Short mmCIF file of C-alpha atoms in Angstrom, two decimals:
data_model
loop_
_atom_site.label_atom_id
_atom_site.label_comp_id
_atom_site.label_asym_id
_atom_site.label_seq_id
_atom_site.Cartn_x
_atom_site.Cartn_y
_atom_site.Cartn_z
CA MET V 1 64.53 78.01 131.74
CA SER V 2 64.86 75.83 128.63
CA ASP V 3 61.89 75.70 126.44
CA GLU V 4 61.82 73.80 123.31
CA SER V 5 59.05 75.90 121.77
CA ASP V 6 61.40 78.90 121.39
CA ASN V 7 64.59 79.20 119.65
CA GLY V 8 66.02 76.08 120.52
CA PRO V 9 68.77 75.07 123.02
CA SER V 10 71.89 77.46 123.38
CA SER V 11 75.14 76.26 122.04
CA LYS V 12 77.79 75.30 124.51
CA ILE V 13 80.24 78.14 125.37
CA ASN V 14 83.66 77.95 126.51
CA ARG V 15 83.71 79.61 129.87
CA ARG V 16 87.14 81.41 129.56
CA ASP V 17 85.92 82.86 126.16
CA PHE V 18 82.62 83.79 127.45
CA LEU V 19 83.72 85.52 130.36
CA SER V 20 86.59 87.37 128.74
CA SER V 21 84.55 88.61 126.30
CA ALA V 22 82.11 89.96 128.80
CA ALA V 23 84.95 91.93 130.10
CA LEU V 24 86.33 93.42 127.01
CA PRO V 25 83.84 96.49 126.87
CA VAL V 26 84.75 97.84 130.05
CA ALA V 27 88.56 96.88 130.13
CA ALA V 28 89.53 100.35 129.28
CA ALA V 29 87.19 101.94 131.78
CA LEU V 30 88.45 99.77 134.66
CA ALA V 31 92.04 99.98 133.73
CA PRO V 32 94.49 100.98 136.43
CA SER V 33 94.97 104.97 136.63
CA ALA V 34 98.46 104.72 135.37
CA VAL V 35 97.62 102.91 132.28
CA LEU V 36 95.01 105.77 131.61
CA ALA V 37 97.51 108.73 132.67
CA GLN V 38 99.88 107.01 129.89
CA GLU V 39 97.06 107.32 127.18
CA ARG V 40 96.44 110.72 128.12
CA ARG V 41 100.09 111.87 127.64
CA ARG V 42 99.82 110.61 124.14
CA SER V 43 97.89 113.75 122.79
CA PRO V 44 99.10 116.76 124.57
CA SER V 45 97.81 119.26 121.79
CA ALA V 46 94.28 117.73 121.84
CA ALA V 47 94.24 118.12 125.64
CA ARG V 48 94.63 122.03 125.12
CA ASP V 49 91.51 122.34 123.10
CA LYS V 50 88.65 124.07 124.81
CA ILE V 51 85.37 122.37 125.01
CA ARG V 52 82.27 124.22 125.73
CA VAL V 53 79.60 122.52 127.49
CA GLY V 54 75.67 123.40 127.88
CA ILE V 55 73.59 121.60 130.41
CA ILE V 56 70.07 120.57 130.06
CA GLY V 57 68.52 119.76 133.29
CA ALA V 58 70.55 120.60 136.32
CA GLY V 59 69.19 118.24 139.01
CA GLY V 60 70.94 116.77 142.09
CA ILE V 61 73.34 114.24 140.56
CA VAL V 62 74.28 116.84 137.86
CA GLY V 63 75.19 119.51 140.68
CA SER V 64 77.12 117.06 143.12
CA THR V 65 78.83 115.04 140.60
CA HIS V 66 78.71 115.82 136.91
CA ILE V 67 79.59 119.77 137.09
CA PRO V 68 82.42 119.12 139.47
CA GLY V 69 83.66 116.42 137.19
CA LEU V 70 83.63 118.47 134.19
CA ARG V 71 85.33 121.42 135.86
CA ARG V 72 88.26 119.19 136.88
CA MET V 73 89.10 118.68 133.33
CA PRO V 74 91.61 121.11 131.84
CA GLY V 75 90.16 123.35 129.12
CA VAL V 76 86.56 122.55 129.88
CA GLU V 77 84.07 125.38 130.34
CA ILE V 78 80.26 125.06 131.41
CA VAL V 79 78.70 127.89 129.46
CA ALA V 80 74.83 127.48 129.68
CA VAL V 81 72.03 125.65 131.38
CA ALA V 82 68.50 125.07 130.60
CA ASN V 83 65.90 123.75 133.10
CA ARG V 84 62.06 123.58 132.91
CA SER V 85 61.65 127.41 133.24
CA LEU V 86 63.81 130.35 133.12
CA GLU V 87 63.52 131.02 136.85
CA SER V 88 64.77 127.45 137.44
CA SER V 89 67.50 127.79 134.79
CA GLN V 90 68.60 130.96 136.54
CA ARG V 91 68.76 129.46 140.07
CA ALA V 92 70.92 126.76 138.52
CA ALA V 93 73.27 129.48 136.90
CA ASP V 94 73.59 131.46 140.11
CA GLU V 95 74.11 128.28 142.23
CA PHE V 96 76.77 126.71 139.85
CA LYS V 97 78.19 130.01 138.41
CA ILE V 98 77.22 129.27 134.82
CA ALA V 99 77.18 132.27 132.72
CA ARG V 100 74.02 131.71 130.74
CA ALA V 101 70.62 130.64 131.83
CA TYR V 102 67.91 129.63 128.87
CA ALA V 103 64.22 129.41 129.29
CA ASP V 104 64.19 125.87 127.47
CA TRP V 105 66.53 123.48 125.68
CA GLU V 106 65.74 124.77 122.17
CA GLN V 107 67.02 128.20 123.30
CA LEU V 108 70.25 126.38 124.65
CA LEU V 109 70.89 124.38 121.50
CA GLY V 110 70.36 127.34 119.35
CA ALA V 111 73.47 128.75 120.96
CA LYS V 112 76.57 128.77 118.62
CA ASP V 113 79.20 128.45 121.20
CA ILE V 114 78.29 124.98 122.70
CA ASP V 115 80.50 121.79 121.58
CA ALA V 116 78.67 119.28 123.91
CA VAL V 117 75.61 119.00 126.05
CA LEU V 118 74.94 117.12 129.36
CA ILE V 119 71.44 115.73 129.54
CA GLY V 120 70.47 115.42 133.22
CA THR V 121 66.63 115.35 132.84
CA TRP V 122 64.51 112.43 133.59
CA PRO V 123 64.17 109.56 131.03
CA TYR V 124 61.28 110.94 129.11
CA MET V 125 63.30 113.69 127.71
CA HIS V 126 66.44 111.66 126.80
CA ARG V 127 65.44 110.44 123.29
CA ASP V 128 64.00 113.91 121.96
CA LEU V 129 67.00 115.69 123.55
CA THR V 130 69.80 113.43 122.20
CA LEU V 131 68.36 113.38 118.70
CA ALA V 132 68.05 117.13 118.72
CA ALA V 133 71.61 117.80 120.21
CA LEU V 134 73.22 115.29 117.80
CA ASP V 135 71.18 117.13 114.83
CA SER V 136 72.79 120.38 115.99
CA GLY V 137 76.22 118.89 116.00
CA ARG V 138 76.74 118.55 119.70
CA HIS V 139 78.42 115.60 121.55
CA VAL V 140 75.92 114.09 124.08
CA LEU V 141 76.44 112.80 127.65
CA CYS V 142 73.13 111.48 128.84
CA GLN V 143 72.03 110.42 132.20
CA ALA V 144 70.84 106.84 132.94
CA ARG V 145 68.41 105.61 132.54
CA MET V 146 68.67 105.60 128.59
CA ALA V 147 64.97 106.29 127.67
CA ASN V 148 61.50 105.56 128.23
CA ASN V 149 61.61 102.28 126.49
CA ALA V 150 63.69 99.99 124.18
CA ALA V 151 62.31 101.72 121.04
CA GLN V 152 63.46 105.12 121.96
CA ALA V 153 66.73 103.66 122.97
CA ARG V 154 67.23 102.02 119.52
CA GLU V 155 66.41 105.46 118.21
CA MET V 156 69.17 107.18 119.95
CA LEU V 157 71.50 104.30 118.99
CA ALA V 158 70.64 104.74 115.38
CA ALA V 159 70.96 108.55 115.60
CA SER V 160 74.40 108.11 117.16
CA GLN V 161 75.55 105.93 114.26
CA ARG V 162 74.20 108.49 111.77
CA HIS V 163 76.49 111.07 113.45
CA SER V 164 79.50 108.97 113.98
CA ASN V 165 81.74 111.99 114.17
CA LEU V 166 79.94 112.86 117.49
CA VAL V 167 80.73 111.34 121.05
CA CYS V 168 77.78 109.64 122.57
CA GLN V 169 77.93 108.41 126.15
CA LEU V 170 75.60 107.21 128.89
CA VAL V 171 76.40 107.78 132.60
CA PRO V 172 76.92 104.24 133.94
CA THR V 173 75.77 102.96 137.15
CA SER V 174 78.14 103.48 139.89
CA GLY V 175 76.91 100.95 142.35
CA SER V 176 79.28 98.33 141.49
CA TYR V 177 82.41 100.20 140.96
CA ARG V 178 83.92 98.80 144.08
CA ILE V 179 83.55 95.12 143.00
CA ASP V 180 83.63 95.24 139.13
CA ARG V 181 87.46 94.51 138.83
CA ALA V 182 87.65 92.06 141.46
CA LEU V 183 84.69 90.16 140.19
CA GLN V 184 85.74 90.13 136.69
CA SER V 185 89.42 88.98 137.83
CA LEU V 186 87.84 85.96 139.64
CA LEU V 187 85.47 84.97 136.97
CA ALA V 188 87.90 85.26 134.12
CA GLY V 189 90.51 83.63 136.09
CA GLY V 190 88.52 80.62 136.82
CA ALA V 191 88.22 81.07 140.65
CA ILE V 192 85.00 79.19 140.89
CA GLY V 193 85.01 77.20 137.67
CA ASP V 194 81.90 77.08 135.31
CA VAL V 195 79.28 79.68 136.41
CA LEU V 196 76.27 77.42 137.35
CA SER V 197 73.75 79.86 138.74
CA VAL V 198 73.55 83.34 139.97
CA GLU V 199 71.27 84.88 142.73
CA VAL V 200 71.05 88.83 142.97
CA GLN V 201 68.73 90.78 145.34
CA MET V 202 68.35 94.48 145.52
CA LEU V 203 65.88 95.08 148.38
CA GLN V 204 65.28 98.18 150.61
CA ARG V 205 64.96 97.29 154.29
CA GLY V 206 62.16 99.70 155.12
CA PHE V 207 58.48 98.46 155.19
CA ALA V 208 56.05 99.47 152.50
CA ASP V 209 55.04 103.07 152.72
CA PHE V 210 51.57 102.95 151.75
CA GLY V 211 50.20 106.46 150.43
CA GLY V 212 53.82 107.76 150.25
CA GLU V 213 55.28 110.11 147.90
CA LEU V 214 54.82 109.65 143.97
CA ASP V 215 58.34 110.65 142.74
CA TRP V 216 59.42 110.56 139.08
CA ARG V 217 60.62 106.84 139.32
CA HIS V 218 57.13 105.67 140.40
CA ASP V 219 55.61 107.83 137.38
CA ALA V 220 55.48 106.21 133.98
CA ARG V 221 55.04 109.64 132.45
CA PHE V 222 58.57 110.61 133.23
CA SER V 223 60.37 107.18 133.96
CA GLY V 224 58.71 105.14 131.24
CA ILE V 225 59.09 101.32 131.91
CA ASN V 226 62.13 101.65 133.92
CA VAL V 227 61.66 100.05 137.17
CA LEU V 228 63.44 100.37 140.50
CA ASN V 229 67.29 99.61 139.86
CA ALA V 230 66.75 96.79 137.78
CA GLY V 231 68.37 98.04 134.63
CA GLY V 232 71.34 99.34 136.33
CA THR V 233 71.70 95.97 138.16
CA TYR V 234 71.73 94.21 134.85
CA GLU V 235 74.18 96.74 133.49
CA SER V 236 76.52 95.63 136.21
CA ALA V 237 76.02 92.01 135.96
CA MET V 238 76.93 92.36 132.00
CA ARG V 239 80.26 93.58 133.23
CA TRP V 240 81.10 90.53 134.96
CA LEU V 241 78.79 87.71 133.29
CA GLY V 242 77.91 89.25 129.93
CA PRO V 243 74.45 89.75 128.47
CA GLY V 244 71.59 87.42 128.88
CA ASN V 245 68.60 85.97 127.25
CA ARG V 246 65.37 83.99 127.84
CA VAL V 247 63.56 86.37 130.40
CA MET V 248 60.74 85.47 132.76
CA ALA V 249 59.34 87.91 135.19
CA LYS V 250 56.77 88.54 137.69
CA THR V 251 55.97 92.07 139.00
CA ARG V 252 53.43 93.52 141.43
CA VAL V 253 52.51 97.12 142.51
CA GLN V 254 52.47 96.57 146.21
CA ILE V 255 51.63 100.19 147.01
CA PRO V 256 48.79 101.06 144.66
CA THR V 257 48.58 104.87 145.26
CA ARG V 258 50.92 107.55 146.15
CA ARG V 259 50.79 111.26 146.87
CA ASP V 260 52.11 113.59 143.97
CA GLU V 261 53.86 117.02 144.47
CA GLN V 262 50.30 118.75 145.29
CA GLY V 263 49.42 116.21 147.88
CA THR V 264 46.74 114.51 145.45
CA THR V 265 46.50 110.65 145.75
CA ARG V 266 47.37 109.18 142.41
CA ALA V 267 47.45 105.54 141.00
CA ALA V 268 50.96 104.19 140.87
CA THR V 269 51.53 101.89 137.83
CA ILE V 270 55.42 101.20 137.94
CA PRO V 271 55.95 98.04 140.05
CA ASP V 272 57.67 98.38 143.27
CA HIS V 273 58.36 94.48 143.49
CA VAL V 274 60.02 92.54 140.74
CA GLU V 275 61.27 88.89 140.36
CA VAL V 276 63.09 87.97 137.40
CA LEU V 277 64.80 84.67 136.02
CA TYR V 278 66.94 84.67 133.02
CA GLU V 279 69.68 82.87 131.30
CA LEU V 280 73.34 83.66 130.56
CA GLY V 281 75.07 82.79 127.39
CA ASN V 282 76.10 79.33 128.91
CA GLY V 283 72.70 78.55 130.01
CA ALA V 284 73.13 79.24 133.78
CA PRO V 285 70.18 80.66 135.36
CA VAL V 286 70.32 84.05 137.11
CA HIS V 287 67.48 84.88 139.55
CA MET V 288 67.15 88.90 140.48
CA LYS V 289 64.76 90.25 143.06
CA PHE V 290 64.05 93.98 143.46
CA SER V 291 61.63 95.57 145.94
CA GLU V 292 60.75 98.64 147.88
CA THR V 293 58.59 96.77 150.30
CA THR V 294 60.72 94.22 152.16
CA GLY V 295 60.78 95.21 155.67
CA LEU V 296 63.95 94.03 157.75
CA SER V 297 65.27 92.01 154.85
CA ARG V 298 69.06 91.43 154.21
CA GLY V 299 69.04 94.30 151.86
CA ASN V 300 71.50 93.90 148.79
CA ASP V 301 73.16 90.37 148.25
CA ILE V 302 74.89 88.60 145.43
CA TRP V 303 75.74 85.02 145.15
CA ILE V 304 77.50 83.43 142.30
CA PHE V 305 77.73 79.71 142.15
CA GLY V 306 80.33 77.68 140.26
CA SER V 307 81.41 74.27 139.50
CA GLU V 308 84.55 74.73 141.61
CA GLY V 309 83.54 77.65 144.08
CA THR V 310 81.36 80.19 145.29
CA ILE V 311 81.50 84.04 145.46
CA ARG V 312 79.23 86.16 147.78
CA VAL V 313 79.04 89.91 147.69
CA ASP V 314 77.24 91.16 150.90
CA HIS V 315 75.23 94.38 151.34
CA GLU V 316 78.37 96.25 152.21
CA GLN V 317 80.03 95.07 149.02
CA ASN V 318 82.43 92.83 150.97
CA ILE V 319 83.55 90.03 148.58
CA PHE V 320 83.70 86.43 150.12
CA LEU V 321 85.35 83.36 148.03
CA GLY V 322 85.43 79.50 148.91
CA SER V 323 86.15 76.37 146.83
CA ARG V 324 85.53 72.82 147.09
CA SER V 325 88.05 72.11 149.95
CA ASP V 326 86.81 74.91 151.93
CA LYS V 327 84.41 74.50 154.87
CA GLU V 328 82.99 78.17 154.58
CA LEU V 329 83.50 81.33 152.75
CA THR V 330 86.46 83.76 153.54
CA ALA V 331 86.94 87.36 152.80
CA HIS V 332 88.60 88.07 149.60
CA PRO V 333 90.92 91.07 149.37
CA ASN V 334 89.91 94.21 147.46
CA PRO V 335 92.00 96.95 148.25
CA PRO V 336 90.76 100.48 147.57
CA GLU V 337 93.64 101.33 145.10
CA ALA V 338 92.62 98.15 143.03
CA GLN V 339 88.90 99.34 142.59
CA ALA V 340 87.33 101.24 139.75
CA ARG V 341 86.24 104.87 140.20
CA HIS V 342 84.08 107.46 138.78
CA ARG V 343 85.60 108.96 135.73
CA VAL V 344 82.66 109.59 133.53
CA GLU V 345 83.13 113.29 132.79
CA GLU V 346 87.02 112.52 132.19
CA GLU V 347 86.14 109.55 129.60
CA PHE V 348 83.58 111.74 127.90
CA ILE V 349 86.08 114.69 127.46
CA ASN V 350 89.13 112.41 126.53
CA ALA V 351 86.88 110.85 123.86
CA ILE V 352 86.02 114.25 122.09
CA ARG V 353 89.78 114.90 122.09
CA GLY V 354 90.41 111.52 120.60
CA ILE V 355 92.21 110.25 123.51
CA GLU V 356 90.28 107.33 124.43
CA PRO V 357 86.90 105.73 123.35
CA VAL V 358 83.90 105.57 125.39
CA THR V 359 83.43 102.28 127.35
CA LEU V 360 81.23 103.00 130.11
CA ASN V 361 78.79 103.30 128.79
CA THR V 362 78.06 103.16 125.08
CA PHE V 363 74.72 103.47 123.62
CA ASP V 364 74.74 99.67 122.62
CA ILE V 365 75.01 98.96 126.25
CA GLY V 366 72.06 101.15 127.02
CA VAL V 367 69.98 99.26 124.32
CA LYS V 368 70.84 96.18 126.03
CA TYR V 369 69.72 97.02 129.57
CA MET V 370 66.47 98.92 128.07
CA GLU V 371 65.63 95.71 126.11
CA TRP V 372 66.07 93.67 128.92
CA THR V 373 64.04 95.97 131.12
CA GLU V 374 61.27 95.88 128.60
CA ALA V 375 61.28 92.07 128.66
CA ILE V 376 60.62 92.16 132.30
CA TYR V 377 57.30 93.90 131.38
CA ARG V 378 56.35 91.94 128.47
CA SER V 379 57.11 88.62 130.47
CA ALA V 380 55.11 89.74 133.49
CA ALA V 381 52.22 90.72 131.29
CA SER V 382 52.00 87.65 129.09
CA GLY V 383 53.41 85.04 131.51
CA THR V 384 55.84 83.68 129.01
CA VAL V 385 59.47 83.60 128.30
CA VAL V 386 60.75 86.63 126.13
CA ASN V 387 63.86 86.23 124.30
CA LEU V 388 66.63 88.64 123.88
CA PRO V 389 67.24 90.61 121.73
CA LEU V 390 63.90 91.72 121.41
CA ALA V 391 62.30 91.49 118.06
CA VAL V 392 61.85 94.83 116.56
#
């Protein structure tokens, strides 16, 4: 993917330095539970402080994952909820046994007894809610995807820096927890030598659903530039390989119309098939493919090719490894007790109490995956290479 007309050749990077630096931001989040427990024991008084949380947007993942996760933390109380209407808020309050329901988020932020806000809305509200919550003195835990576009993501990062006394966290993609530690260990340990190229495909196995449902992920009004699971996949890849640059992309809307909630046929503008080629810091090319229209495909698949070996992750997240002396790949052990786990709410509350820093995910990481996602759109529209970080 080199192009002499751009910013010139990338400098040669030592593989161990490159991979170990890529792993640093998530080291704490992926640390063994015994180490985390030791860290928690260091601040017994902070652990007793009551933290009162308000929820804006109590949807599916908030109810199934974040509310139980927050309630598992000692001294945490969910005191209020606001959805798009008072009726919806009251239903959520009744379902999750939350004391107060508000007609809108402004009323919730006007309450005096809320220390932190969980933002569970679609991306189109993330920037406005984050800025308002920070300005009102509340810590923020925000659902992925970070924002509608990279500019909004940078606004959120700037606001978090202005309010450095407040904790800001993005919910990370959980799709790679099972393999994160194992891949980081293999790559940082030199199991396959220098990374030469990477192939990633995230494909749905069903056939194209022409005239299917137009949900928020297909609607740019609510999802912005976020496309399929591209941003989340890049976020995971950064954990193993570090950030990339020099993005080239081809996108296509295979299903041009879909039906909205009222059954009205509307144009679908967010691509449902995406191919991306970009470079790692050492110049190695990465090819990623995302699609909702690949009937009977192999589904998800990851290949990392090195100078001395190869890693493959299959659609069930089994890891296979082979070296120069091998004739084929063999299963690599990845016992459950060695795998990372979901601990977003735990990390958020611990960060508020000063027990540990936020690692998965910081707003800096969110800006990186939003800029990469926007680079896909820019490259597909222009047919040219787009360099990262994006020019502001």
